[in-house]
PDB file of C-alpha atoms in Angstrom:
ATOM      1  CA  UNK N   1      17.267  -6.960  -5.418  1.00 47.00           C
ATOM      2  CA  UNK N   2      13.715  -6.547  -6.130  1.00 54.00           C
ATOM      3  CA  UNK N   3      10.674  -8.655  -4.879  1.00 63.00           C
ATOM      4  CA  UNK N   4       9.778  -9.932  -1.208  1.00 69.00           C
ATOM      5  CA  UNK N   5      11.463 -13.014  -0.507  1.00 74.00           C
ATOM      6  CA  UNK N   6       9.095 -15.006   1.526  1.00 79.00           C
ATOM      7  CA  UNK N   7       9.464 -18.272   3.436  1.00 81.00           C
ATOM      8  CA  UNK N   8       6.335 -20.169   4.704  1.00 85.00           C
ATOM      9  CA  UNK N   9       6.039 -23.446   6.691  1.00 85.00           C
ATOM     10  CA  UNK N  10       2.819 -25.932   7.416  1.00 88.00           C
ATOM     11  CA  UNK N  11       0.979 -24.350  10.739  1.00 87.00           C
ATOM     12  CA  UNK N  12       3.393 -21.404  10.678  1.00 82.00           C
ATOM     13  CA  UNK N  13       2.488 -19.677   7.683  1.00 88.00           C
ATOM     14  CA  UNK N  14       4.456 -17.105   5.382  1.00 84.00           C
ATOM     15  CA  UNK N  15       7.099 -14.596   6.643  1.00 80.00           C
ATOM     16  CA  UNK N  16       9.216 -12.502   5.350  1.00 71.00           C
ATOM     17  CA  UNK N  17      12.854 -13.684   5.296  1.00 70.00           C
ATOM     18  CA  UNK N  18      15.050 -10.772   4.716  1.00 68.00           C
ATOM     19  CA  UNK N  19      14.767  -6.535   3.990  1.00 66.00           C
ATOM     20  CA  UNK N  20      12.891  -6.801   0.427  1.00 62.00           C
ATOM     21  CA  UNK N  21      12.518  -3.715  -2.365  1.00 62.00           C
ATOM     22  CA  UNK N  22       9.922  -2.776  -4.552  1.00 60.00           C
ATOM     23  CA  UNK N  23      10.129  -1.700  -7.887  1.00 64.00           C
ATOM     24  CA  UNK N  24       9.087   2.704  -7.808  1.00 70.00           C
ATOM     25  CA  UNK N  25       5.674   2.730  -9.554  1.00 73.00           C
ATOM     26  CA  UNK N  26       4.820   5.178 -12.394  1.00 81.00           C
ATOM     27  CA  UNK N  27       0.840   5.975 -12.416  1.00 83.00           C
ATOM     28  CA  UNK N  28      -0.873   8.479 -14.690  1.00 87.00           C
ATOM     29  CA  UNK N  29      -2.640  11.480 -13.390  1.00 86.00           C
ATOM     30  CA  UNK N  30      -6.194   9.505 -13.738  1.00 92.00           C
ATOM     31  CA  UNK N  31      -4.455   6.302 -11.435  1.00 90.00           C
ATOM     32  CA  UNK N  32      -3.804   8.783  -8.707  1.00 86.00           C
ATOM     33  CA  UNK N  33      -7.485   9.773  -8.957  1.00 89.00           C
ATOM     34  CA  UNK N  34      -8.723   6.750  -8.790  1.00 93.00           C
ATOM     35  CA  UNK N  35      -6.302   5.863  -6.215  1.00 91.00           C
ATOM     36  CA  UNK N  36      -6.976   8.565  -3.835  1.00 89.00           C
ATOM     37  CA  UNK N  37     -10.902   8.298  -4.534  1.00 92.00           C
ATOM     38  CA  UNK N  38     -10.533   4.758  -3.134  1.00 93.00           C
ATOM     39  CA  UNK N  39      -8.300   5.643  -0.182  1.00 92.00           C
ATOM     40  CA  UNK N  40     -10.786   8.084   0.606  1.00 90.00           C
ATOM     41  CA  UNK N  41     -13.604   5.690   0.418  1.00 92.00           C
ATOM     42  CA  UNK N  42     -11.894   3.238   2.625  1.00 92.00           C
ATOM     43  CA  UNK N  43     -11.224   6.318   5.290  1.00 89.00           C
ATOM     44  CA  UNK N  44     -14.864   7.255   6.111  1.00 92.00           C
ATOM     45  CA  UNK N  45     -16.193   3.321   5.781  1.00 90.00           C
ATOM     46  CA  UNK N  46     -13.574   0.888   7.303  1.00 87.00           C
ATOM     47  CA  UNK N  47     -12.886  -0.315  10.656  1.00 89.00           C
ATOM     48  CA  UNK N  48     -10.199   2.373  12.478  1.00 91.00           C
ATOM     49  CA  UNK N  49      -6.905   0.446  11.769  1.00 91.00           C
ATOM     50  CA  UNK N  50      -7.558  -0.115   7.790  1.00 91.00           C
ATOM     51  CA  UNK N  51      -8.804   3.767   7.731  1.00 91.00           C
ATOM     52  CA  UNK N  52      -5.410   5.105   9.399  1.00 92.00           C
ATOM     53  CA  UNK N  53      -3.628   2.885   6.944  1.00 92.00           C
ATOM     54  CA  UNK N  54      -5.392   4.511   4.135  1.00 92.00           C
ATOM     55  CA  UNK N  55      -4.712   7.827   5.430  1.00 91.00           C
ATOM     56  CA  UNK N  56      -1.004   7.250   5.663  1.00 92.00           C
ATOM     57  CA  UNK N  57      -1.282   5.518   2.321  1.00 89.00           C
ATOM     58  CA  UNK N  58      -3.191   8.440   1.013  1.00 87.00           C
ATOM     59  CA  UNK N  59      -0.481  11.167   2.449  1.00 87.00           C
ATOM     60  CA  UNK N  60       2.386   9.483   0.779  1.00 83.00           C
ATOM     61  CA  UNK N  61       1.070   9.825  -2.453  1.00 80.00           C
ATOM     62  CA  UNK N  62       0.690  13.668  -1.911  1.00 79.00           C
ATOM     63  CA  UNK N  63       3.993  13.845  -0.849  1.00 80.00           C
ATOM     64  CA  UNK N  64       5.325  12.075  -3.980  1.00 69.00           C
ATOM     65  CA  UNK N  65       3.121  14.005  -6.423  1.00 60.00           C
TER      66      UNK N  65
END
């Protein structure tokens, strides 16, 4: 199964439902550039929680390259 299967209610908003998949993405060598120029960007100029994120976004993609 592929997708997020989400479930959302009037004044309780959207959840996820169940475990969900996501397709493995396929970016060229100028994507991960750009990618990990932005990531990057958003460590040394975003509030502490979005610039961890980033970083551990950022350290995946090395470890898949």
């Amino acid at each position: 199964m592929l997708g997020a299967p989400i479930d959302g209610q009037a004044g309780v908003g959207y959840c996820l439902t169940q475990v969900f998949f996501l397709p493995e993405f396929a970016f060229s060598p100028d994507e991960l550039d750009a990618i990990t120029l932005g990531l990057g960007w958003v460590q040394q100029r975003a509030d502490p929680a979005l610039a961890r994120s980033s970083e551990s976004a950022l350290g995946k993609i090395r470890s898949a390259r």
